[in-house]
Tab-separated table of C-alpha atoms in Angstrom:
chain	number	residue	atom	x	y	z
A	117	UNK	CA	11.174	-25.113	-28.397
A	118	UNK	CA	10.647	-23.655	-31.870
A	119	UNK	CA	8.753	-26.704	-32.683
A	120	UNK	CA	6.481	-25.611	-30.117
A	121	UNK	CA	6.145	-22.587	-30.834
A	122	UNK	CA	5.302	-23.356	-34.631
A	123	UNK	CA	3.082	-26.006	-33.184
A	124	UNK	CA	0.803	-23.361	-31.218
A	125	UNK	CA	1.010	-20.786	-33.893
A	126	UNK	CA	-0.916	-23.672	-36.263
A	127	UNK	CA	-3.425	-24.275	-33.466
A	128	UNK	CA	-4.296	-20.794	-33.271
A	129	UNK	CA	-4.488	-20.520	-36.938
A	130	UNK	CA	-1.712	-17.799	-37.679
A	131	UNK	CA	1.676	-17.952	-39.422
A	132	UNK	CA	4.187	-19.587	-37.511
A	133	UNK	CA	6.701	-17.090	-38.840
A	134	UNK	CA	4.724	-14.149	-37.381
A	135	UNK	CA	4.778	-15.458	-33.704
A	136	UNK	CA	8.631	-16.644	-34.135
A	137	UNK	CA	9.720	-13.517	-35.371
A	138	UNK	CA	7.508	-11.393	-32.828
A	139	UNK	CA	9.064	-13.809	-29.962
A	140	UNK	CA	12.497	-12.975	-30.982
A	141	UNK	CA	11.878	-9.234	-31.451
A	142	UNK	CA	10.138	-8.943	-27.876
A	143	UNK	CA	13.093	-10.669	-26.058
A	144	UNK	CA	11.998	-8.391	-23.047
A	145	UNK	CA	8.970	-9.011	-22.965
A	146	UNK	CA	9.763	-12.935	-22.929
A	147	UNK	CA	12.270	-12.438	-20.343
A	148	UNK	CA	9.497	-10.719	-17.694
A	149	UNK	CA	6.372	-13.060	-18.441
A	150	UNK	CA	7.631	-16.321	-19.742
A	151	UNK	CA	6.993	-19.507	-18.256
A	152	UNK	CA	6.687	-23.347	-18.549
A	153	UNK	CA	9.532	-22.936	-21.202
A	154	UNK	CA	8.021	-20.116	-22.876
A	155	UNK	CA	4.128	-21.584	-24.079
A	156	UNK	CA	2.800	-19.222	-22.398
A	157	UNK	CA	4.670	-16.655	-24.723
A	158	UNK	CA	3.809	-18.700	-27.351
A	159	UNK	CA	0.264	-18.453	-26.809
A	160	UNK	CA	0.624	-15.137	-26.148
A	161	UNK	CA	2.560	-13.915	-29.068
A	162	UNK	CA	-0.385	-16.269	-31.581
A	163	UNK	CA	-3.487	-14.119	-30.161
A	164	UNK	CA	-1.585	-11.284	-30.486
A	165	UNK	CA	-1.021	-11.979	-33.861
A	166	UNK	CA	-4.868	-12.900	-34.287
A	167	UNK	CA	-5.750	-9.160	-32.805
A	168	UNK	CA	-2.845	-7.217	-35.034
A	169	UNK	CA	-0.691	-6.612	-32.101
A	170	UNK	CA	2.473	-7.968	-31.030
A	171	UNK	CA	4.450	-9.079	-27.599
A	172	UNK	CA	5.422	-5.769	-26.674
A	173	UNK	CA	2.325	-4.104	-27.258
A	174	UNK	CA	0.523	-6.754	-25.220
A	175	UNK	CA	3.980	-6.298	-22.467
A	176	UNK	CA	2.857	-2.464	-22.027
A	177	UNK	CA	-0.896	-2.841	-21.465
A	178	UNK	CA	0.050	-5.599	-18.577
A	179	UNK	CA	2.856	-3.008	-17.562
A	180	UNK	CA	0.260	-0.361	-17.585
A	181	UNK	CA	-2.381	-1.782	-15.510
A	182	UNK	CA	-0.126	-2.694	-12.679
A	183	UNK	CA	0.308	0.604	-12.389
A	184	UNK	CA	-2.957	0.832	-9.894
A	185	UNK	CA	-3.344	4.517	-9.165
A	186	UNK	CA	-3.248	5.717	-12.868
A	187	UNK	CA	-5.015	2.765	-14.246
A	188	UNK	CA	-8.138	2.720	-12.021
A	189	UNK	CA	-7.828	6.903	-12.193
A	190	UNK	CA	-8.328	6.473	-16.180
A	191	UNK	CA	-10.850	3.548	-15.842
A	192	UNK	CA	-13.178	5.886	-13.779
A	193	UNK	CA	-12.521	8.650	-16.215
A	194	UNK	CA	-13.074	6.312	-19.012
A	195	UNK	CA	-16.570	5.164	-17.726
A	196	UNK	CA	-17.245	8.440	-17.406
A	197	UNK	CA	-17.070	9.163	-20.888
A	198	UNK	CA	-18.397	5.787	-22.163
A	199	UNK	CA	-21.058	5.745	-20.048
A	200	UNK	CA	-21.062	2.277	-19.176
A	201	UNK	CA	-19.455	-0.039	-16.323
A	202	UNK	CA	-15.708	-0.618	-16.987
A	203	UNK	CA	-13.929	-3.040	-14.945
A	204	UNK	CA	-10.532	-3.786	-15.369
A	205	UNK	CA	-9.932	-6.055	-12.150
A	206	UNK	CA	-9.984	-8.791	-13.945
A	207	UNK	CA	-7.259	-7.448	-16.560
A	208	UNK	CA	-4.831	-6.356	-13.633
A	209	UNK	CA	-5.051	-9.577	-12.267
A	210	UNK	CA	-4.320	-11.566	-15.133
A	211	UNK	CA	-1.366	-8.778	-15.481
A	212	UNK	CA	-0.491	-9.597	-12.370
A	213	UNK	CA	-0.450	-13.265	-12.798
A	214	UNK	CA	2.020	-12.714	-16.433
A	215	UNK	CA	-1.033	-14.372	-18.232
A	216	UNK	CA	-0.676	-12.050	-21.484
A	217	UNK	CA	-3.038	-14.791	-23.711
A	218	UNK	CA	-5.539	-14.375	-20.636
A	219	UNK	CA	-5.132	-10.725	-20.914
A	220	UNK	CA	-5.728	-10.284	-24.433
A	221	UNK	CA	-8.973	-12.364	-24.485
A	222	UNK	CA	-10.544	-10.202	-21.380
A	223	UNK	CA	-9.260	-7.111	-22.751
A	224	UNK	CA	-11.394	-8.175	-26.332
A	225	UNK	CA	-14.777	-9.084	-24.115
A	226	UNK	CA	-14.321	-5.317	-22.298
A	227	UNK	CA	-13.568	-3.561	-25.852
A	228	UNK	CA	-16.238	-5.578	-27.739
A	229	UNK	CA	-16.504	-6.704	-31.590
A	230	UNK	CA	-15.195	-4.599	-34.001
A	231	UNK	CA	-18.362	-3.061	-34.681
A	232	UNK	CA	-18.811	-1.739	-31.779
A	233	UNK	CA	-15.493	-0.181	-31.694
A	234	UNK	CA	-16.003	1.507	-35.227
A	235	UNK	CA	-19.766	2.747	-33.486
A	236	UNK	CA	-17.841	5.060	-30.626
A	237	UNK	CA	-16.518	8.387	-30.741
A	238	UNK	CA	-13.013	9.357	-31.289
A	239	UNK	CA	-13.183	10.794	-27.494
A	240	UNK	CA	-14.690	7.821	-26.703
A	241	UNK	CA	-11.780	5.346	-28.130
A	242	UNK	CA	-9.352	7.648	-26.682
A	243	UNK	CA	-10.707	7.106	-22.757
A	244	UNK	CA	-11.130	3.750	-23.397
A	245	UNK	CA	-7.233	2.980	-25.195
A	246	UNK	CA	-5.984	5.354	-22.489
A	247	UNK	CA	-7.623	3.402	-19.322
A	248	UNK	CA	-5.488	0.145	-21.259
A	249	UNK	CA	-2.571	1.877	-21.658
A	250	UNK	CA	-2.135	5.504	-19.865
A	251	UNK	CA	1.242	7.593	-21.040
């Protein structure tokens, strides 16, 4: 299994000691979402590496956007501010469907390149990491 998990950490082009040690940190996170032995972890674990994140992080944003009521509540509140179209369904379904690699990908095309990050508002970060992950 560890071979495997080096093995996809190469293909994705990150350490393999960052997504073996972030695997064996998030052993909860494993334990809800794994499957097929764990690739999907794997895989998981490697773009989260890519993005700066880790397991768990990735964990609560699917956690948080099963949570219908509040997500789509801070989605709409989140458009509102942005002033653009934000839909989530997508995100909640691959939630939904323990697909954390899937997840992380979609939540990337909603969020946009870095640039465009850096070009909103502090207000405007703050709706949109709070419709991802609402406390």
């Amino acid at each position: 299994m560890i071979e495997v998990f080096e093995a996809t950490a190469r293909t994705a082009g990150v350490m393999p000691k960052l997504v073996l040690e972030d695997i064996a940190n998030s052993t909860e996170a494993f334990a809800k979402f794994a499957k097929d032995g764990g690739r999907n972890i794997a895989e998981a674990a490697a773009q989260a590496a890519k993005l700066g994140l880790n397991l768990d992080t990735v964990a609560g944003i699917a956690e948080s956007l099963l949570d219908f009521e509040s997500s789509i509540e801070k989605q709409l509140e989140a458009q509102v501010l942005l002033g653009r179209s934000l839909n989530l369904d997508k995100a909640r379904q691959l939630s939904l469907s323990g697909d954390l690699e899937g997840l992380q990908k979609e939540l990337v095309r909603l969020v946009g390149s870095e640039a465009e990050f850096s070009r909103m508002s502090f207000i405007e970060r703050q709706a949109l990491a709070l419709s991802l992950i609402h406390i």
